[in-house]
Coordinates of C-alpha atoms in Angstrom, one line a residue:
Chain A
X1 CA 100.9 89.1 94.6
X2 CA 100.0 89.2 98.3
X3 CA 97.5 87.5 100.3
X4 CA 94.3 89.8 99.9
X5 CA 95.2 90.0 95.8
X6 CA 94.8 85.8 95.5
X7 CA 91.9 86.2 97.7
X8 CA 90.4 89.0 96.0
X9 CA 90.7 86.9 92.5
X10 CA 89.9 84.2 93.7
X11 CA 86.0 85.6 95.0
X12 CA 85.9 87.3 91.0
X13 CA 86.2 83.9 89.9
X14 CA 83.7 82.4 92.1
X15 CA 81.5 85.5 91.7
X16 CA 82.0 85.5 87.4
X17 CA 80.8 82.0 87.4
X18 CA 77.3 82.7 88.8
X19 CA 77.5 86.0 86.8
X20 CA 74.5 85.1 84.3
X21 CA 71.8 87.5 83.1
X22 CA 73.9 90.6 84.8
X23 CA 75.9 90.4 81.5
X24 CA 72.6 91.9 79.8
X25 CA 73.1 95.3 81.9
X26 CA 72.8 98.4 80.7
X27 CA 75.2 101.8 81.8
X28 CA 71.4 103.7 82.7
X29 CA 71.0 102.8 86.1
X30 CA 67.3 100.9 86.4
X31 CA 65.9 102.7 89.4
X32 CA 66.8 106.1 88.5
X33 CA 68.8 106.6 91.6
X34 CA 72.5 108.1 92.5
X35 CA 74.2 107.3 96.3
X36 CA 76.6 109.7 97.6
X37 CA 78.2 108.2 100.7
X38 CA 81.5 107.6 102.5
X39 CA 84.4 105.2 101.6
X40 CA 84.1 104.1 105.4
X41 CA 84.5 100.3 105.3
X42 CA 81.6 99.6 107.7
X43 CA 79.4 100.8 105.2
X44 CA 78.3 98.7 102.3
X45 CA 75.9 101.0 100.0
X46 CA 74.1 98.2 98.0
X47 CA 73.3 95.8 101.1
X48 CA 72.3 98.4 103.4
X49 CA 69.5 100.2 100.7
X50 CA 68.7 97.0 98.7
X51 CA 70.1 97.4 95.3
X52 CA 71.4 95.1 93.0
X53 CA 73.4 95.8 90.4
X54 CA 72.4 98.0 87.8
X55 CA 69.9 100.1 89.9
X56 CA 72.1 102.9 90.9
X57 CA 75.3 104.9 90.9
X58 CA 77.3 104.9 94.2
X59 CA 79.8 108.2 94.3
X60 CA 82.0 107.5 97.6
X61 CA 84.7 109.7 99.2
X62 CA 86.3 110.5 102.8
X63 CA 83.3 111.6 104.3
X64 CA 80.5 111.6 102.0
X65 CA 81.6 115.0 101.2
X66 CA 80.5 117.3 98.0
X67 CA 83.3 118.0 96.6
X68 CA 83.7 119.6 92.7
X69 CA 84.2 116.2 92.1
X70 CA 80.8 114.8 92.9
X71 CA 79.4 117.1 91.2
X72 CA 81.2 116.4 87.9
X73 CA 80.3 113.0 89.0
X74 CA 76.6 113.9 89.7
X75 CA 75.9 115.9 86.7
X76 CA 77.0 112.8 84.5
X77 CA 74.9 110.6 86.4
X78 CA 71.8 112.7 85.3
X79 CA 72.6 114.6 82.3
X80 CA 74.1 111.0 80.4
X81 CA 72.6 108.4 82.2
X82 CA 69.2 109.6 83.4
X83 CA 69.3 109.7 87.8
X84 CA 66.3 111.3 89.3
X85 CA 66.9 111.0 93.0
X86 CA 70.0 111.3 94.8
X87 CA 71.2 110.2 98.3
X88 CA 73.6 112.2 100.8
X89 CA 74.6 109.4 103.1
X90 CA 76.8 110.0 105.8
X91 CA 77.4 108.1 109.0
X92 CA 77.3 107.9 112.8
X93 CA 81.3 107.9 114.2
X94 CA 82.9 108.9 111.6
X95 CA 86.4 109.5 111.3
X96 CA 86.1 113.0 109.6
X97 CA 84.5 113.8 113.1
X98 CA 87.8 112.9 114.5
X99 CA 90.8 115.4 113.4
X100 CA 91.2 118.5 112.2
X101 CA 92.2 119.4 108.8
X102 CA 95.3 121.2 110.1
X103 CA 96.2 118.3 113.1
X104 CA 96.4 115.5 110.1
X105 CA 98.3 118.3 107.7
X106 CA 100.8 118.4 110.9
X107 CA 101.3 114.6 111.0
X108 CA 101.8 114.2 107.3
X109 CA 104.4 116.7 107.7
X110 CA 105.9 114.4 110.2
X111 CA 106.0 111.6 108.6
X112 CA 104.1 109.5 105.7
X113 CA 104.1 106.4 108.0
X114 CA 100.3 105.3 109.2
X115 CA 99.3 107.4 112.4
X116 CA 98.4 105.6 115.7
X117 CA 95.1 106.4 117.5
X118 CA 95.8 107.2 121.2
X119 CA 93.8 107.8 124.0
X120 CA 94.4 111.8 123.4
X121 CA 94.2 111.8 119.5
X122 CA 96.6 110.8 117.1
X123 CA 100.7 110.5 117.0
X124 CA 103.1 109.7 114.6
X125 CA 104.7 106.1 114.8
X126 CA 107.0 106.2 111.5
X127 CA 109.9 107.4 110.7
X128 CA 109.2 108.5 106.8
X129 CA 109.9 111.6 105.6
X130 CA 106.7 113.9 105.8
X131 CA 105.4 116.4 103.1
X132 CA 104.1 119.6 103.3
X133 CA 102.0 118.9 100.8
X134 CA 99.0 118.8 103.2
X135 CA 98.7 122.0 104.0
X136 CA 97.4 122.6 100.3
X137 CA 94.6 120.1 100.5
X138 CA 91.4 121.2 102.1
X139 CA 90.8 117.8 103.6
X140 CA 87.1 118.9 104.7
X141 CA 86.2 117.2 107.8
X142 CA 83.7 118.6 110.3
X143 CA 81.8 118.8 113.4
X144 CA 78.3 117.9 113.5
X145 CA 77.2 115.1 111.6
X146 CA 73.8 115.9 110.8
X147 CA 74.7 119.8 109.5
X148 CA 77.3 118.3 107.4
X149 CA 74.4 116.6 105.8
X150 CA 72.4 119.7 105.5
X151 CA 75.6 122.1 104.2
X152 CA 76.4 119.1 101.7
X153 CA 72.6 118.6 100.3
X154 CA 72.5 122.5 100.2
X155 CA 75.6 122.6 97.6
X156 CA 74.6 120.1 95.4
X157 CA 71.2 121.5 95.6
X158 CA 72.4 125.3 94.7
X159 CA 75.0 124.4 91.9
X160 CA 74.5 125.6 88.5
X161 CA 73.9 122.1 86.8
X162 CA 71.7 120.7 89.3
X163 CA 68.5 120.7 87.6
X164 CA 65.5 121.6 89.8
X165 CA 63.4 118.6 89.2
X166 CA 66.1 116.1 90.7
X167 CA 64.8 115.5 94.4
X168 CA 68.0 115.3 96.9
X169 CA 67.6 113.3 100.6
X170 CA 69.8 113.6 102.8
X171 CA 70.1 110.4 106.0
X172 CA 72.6 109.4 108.4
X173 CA 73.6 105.9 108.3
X174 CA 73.9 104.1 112.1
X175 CA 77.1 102.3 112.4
X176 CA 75.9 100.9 115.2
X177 CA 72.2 99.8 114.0
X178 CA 72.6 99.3 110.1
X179 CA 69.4 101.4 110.2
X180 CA 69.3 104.6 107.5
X181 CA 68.2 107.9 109.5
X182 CA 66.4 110.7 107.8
X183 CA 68.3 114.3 108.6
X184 CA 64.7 116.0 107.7
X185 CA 66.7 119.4 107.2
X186 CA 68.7 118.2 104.3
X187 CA 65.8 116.6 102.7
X188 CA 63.5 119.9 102.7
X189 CA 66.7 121.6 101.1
X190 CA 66.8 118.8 98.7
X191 CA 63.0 118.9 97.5
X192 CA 62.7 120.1 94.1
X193 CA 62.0 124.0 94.2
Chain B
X1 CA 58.3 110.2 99.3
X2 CA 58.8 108.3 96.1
X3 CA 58.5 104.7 95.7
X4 CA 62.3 104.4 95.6
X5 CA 62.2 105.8 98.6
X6 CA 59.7 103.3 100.5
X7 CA 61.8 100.7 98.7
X8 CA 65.4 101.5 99.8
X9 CA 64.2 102.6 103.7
X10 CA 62.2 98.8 103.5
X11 CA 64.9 97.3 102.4
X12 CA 67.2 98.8 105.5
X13 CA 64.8 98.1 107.8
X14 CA 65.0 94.5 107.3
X15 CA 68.8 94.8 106.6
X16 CA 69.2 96.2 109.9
X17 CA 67.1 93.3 111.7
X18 CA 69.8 90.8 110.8
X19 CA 72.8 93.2 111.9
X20 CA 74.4 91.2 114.4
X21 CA 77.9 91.4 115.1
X22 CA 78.6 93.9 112.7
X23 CA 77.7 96.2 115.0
X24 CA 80.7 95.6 116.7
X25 CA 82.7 96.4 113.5
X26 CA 85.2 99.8 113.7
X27 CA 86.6 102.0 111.4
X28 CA 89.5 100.6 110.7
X29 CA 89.4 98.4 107.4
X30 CA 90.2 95.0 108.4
X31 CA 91.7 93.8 105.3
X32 CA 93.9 96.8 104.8
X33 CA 92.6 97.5 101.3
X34 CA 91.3 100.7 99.4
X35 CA 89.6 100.4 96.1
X36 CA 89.0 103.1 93.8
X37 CA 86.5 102.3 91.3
X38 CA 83.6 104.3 88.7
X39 CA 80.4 104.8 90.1
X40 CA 78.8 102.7 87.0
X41 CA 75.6 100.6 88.5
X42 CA 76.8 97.5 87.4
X43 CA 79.6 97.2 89.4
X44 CA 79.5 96.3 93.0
X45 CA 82.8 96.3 94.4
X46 CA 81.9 94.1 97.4
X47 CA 80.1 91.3 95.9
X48 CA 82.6 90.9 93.0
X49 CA 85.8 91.3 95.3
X50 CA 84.6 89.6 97.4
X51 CA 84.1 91.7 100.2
X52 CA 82.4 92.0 103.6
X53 CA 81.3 95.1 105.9
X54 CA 84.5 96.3 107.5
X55 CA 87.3 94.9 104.9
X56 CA 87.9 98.3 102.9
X57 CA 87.3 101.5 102.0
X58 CA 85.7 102.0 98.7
X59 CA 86.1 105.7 96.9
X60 CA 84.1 106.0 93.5
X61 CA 83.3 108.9 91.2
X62 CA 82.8 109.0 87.2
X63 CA 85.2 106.6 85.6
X64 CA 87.1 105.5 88.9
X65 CA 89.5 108.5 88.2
X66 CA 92.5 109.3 90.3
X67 CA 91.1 113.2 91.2
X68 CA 92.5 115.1 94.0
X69 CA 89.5 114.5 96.2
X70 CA 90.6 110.5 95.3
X71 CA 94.0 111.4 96.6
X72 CA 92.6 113.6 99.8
X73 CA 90.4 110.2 100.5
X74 CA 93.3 108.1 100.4
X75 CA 95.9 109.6 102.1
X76 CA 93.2 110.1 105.1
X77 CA 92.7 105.9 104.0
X78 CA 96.5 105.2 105.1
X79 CA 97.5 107.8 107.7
X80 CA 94.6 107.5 109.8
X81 CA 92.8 104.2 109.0
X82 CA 96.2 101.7 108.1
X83 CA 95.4 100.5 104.6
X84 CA 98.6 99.1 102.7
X85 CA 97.0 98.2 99.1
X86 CA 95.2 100.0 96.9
X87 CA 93.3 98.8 93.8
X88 CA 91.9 100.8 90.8
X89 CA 89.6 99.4 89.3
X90 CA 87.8 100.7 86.0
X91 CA 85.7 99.2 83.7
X92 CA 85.1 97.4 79.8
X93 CA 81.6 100.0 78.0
X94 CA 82.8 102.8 80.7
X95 CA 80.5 106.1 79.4
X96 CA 83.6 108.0 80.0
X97 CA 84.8 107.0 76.9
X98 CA 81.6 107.5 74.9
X99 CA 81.7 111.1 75.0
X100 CA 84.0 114.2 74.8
X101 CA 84.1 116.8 77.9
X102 CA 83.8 119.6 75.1
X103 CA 80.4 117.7 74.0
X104 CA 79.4 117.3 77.9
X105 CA 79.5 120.8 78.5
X106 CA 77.9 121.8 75.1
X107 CA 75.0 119.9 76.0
X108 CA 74.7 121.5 79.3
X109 CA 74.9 125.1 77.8
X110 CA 71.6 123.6 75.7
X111 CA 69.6 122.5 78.5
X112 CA 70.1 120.6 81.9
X113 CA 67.6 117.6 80.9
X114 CA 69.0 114.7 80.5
X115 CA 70.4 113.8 77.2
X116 CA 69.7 111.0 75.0
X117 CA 71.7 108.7 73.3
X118 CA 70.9 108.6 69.5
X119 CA 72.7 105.9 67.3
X120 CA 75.1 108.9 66.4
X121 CA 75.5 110.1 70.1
X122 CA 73.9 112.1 72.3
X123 CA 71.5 115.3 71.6
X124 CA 69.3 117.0 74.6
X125 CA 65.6 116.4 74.6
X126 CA 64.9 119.1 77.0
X127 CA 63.8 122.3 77.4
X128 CA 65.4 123.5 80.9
X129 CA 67.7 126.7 80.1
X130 CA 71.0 125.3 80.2
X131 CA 74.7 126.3 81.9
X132 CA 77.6 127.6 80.6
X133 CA 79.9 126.2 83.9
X134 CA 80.1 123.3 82.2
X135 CA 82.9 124.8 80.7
X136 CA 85.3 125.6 83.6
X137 CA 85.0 121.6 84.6
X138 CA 87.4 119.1 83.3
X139 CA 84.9 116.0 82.8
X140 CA 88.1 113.9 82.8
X141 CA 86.9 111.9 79.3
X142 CA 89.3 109.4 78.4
X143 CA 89.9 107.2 75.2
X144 CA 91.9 104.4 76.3
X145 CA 90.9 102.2 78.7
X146 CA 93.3 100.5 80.0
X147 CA 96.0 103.4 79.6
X148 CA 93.6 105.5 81.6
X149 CA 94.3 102.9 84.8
X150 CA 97.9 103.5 83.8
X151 CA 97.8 106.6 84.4
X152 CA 95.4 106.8 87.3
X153 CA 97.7 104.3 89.3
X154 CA 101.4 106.5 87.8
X155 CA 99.0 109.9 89.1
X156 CA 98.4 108.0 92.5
X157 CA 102.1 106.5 92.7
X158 CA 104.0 110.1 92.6
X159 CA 101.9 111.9 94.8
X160 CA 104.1 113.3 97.3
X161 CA 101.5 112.0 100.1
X162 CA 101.7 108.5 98.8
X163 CA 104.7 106.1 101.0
X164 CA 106.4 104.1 99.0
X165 CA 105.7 101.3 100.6
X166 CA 101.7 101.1 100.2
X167 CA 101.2 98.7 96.4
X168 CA 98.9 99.9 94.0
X169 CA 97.4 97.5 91.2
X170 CA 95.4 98.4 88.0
X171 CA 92.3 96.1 86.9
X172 CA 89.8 96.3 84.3
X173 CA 86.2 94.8 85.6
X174 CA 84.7 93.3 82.4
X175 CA 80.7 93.9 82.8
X176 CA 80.1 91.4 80.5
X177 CA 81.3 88.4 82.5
X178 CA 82.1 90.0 86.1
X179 CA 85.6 89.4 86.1
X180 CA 88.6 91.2 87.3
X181 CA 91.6 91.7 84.4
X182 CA 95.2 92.7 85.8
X183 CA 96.1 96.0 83.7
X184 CA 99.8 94.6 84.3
X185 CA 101.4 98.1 82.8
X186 CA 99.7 99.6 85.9
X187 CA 100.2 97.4 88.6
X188 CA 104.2 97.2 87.4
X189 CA 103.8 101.2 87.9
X190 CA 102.3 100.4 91.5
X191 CA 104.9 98.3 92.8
X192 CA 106.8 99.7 95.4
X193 CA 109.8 101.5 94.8

């Protein structure tokens, strides 16, 4: 066990003990609600919009991105368990932003070792033996934040089991602020047609 | 807007107003952790790990499943962002298990309402015309609990993209009393090599 595992436990314990009536929840989240958002650790979901748990699903990946996997995700979060509105939540800074697909597909074929930041990108700093294996994986990162927002609402929004009647938004989260931005172009694709 | 809505963009407001330092916070998860976890509403990874804004990434989707877009998030989690230990985390009353991926996609072909859950199961109470692409989705079901974070954690541990070196451990969250409960099978699977 390292370090972060006894700490980890040990805030369960503490956390279990004050646990009380959140033993009565139910699997249907309460306020209808599904939040698709990054894995970036800056970002906590349920402190920045409110929630407590049992009010919503949180679906995170590396970027926010809508992948086939949110959308298996998505479509059992309404079809079994009753979401209405859904949340695209990316972020200001965000590492996606930062590399391309094929640079990070080059470094992993380097070496499996953590990259360094530098002032001009990224470099290797392990020896590891790399994979190729990148080079099969669409790692999906992008340019502009705001149309990644758009082209991710407008997926969800378009696929087959998306029902019409769930309304989509799509917002920006501040890094820097804490404060949730509207990207008004995602949320007109996302209003029920 | 809908009432949600109001309520999660009031909520940020005043979350934002007591930001601080966090502001300050970057990219790089400060604990060196990754947890993979369900999106289920009743569990919030921070609070009952423990966790503040900046520690670690968090990657959820249906059931906490090790997918490839799980394994695209966290090789982008250690190559570019340094974290050394994973967690998956599933759950005790996970739908996952409630429910076939041949009876998902039947009800989908019926209708895309949301289904309801009858003392037998579920049966759809709608009358939207349903999907057949249901059917070229693996739901990714499971039966077993805790052999599912087995096999999550093994799925994760071969990846040719995974180091040896980064530890992966298996838990169970309980919703019924909040706590975390080692899997040991898995986290003997996630040691490193």
């Amino acid at each position: 066990m390292s370090q972060v595992v006894d700490e980890v436990l040990a805030a369960n314990v503490q956390y279990a003990q004050g646990f009380g009536k959140k033993s009565s929840l139910k699997s249907t989240p309460i306020r209808h609600i599904a939040i698709l958002t990054c894995m970036d650790a800056r970002l906590d979901p349920a402190k920045c919009a409110g929630l407590s748990e049992g009010d919503a699903h949180v679906i995170r990946n590396a970027g926010g991105r809508a992948t086939d996997d949110v959308i298996r995700s998505l479509v059992i979060s309404y079809k079994l368990l009753g979401t209405k509105e859904w949340f695209v939540i990316h972020h200001t800074d965000c590492g996606m932003c930062s590399i391309t697909g094929d640079a990070l597909s080059d470094l992993l074929n380097e070496s499996l070792s953590p990259a360094e930041i530098t002032p001009n990108g990224y470099r290797n700093t392990g020896s590891d033996p790399g994979s190729a294996e990148g080079y099969y994986i669409d790692w999906l990162t992008f340019k502009d934040e705001s149309q990644c927002v758009v082209d991710d609402v407008t997926r969800i929004r378009h696929h087959p089991l998306v029902p019409h009647y769930i309304t989509i938004y799509g917002y920006l989260y501040d890094v820097k602020t804490g404060r949730l931005l509207e990207v008004p172009a995602a949320s007109e694709a996302g209003h029920p047609l």
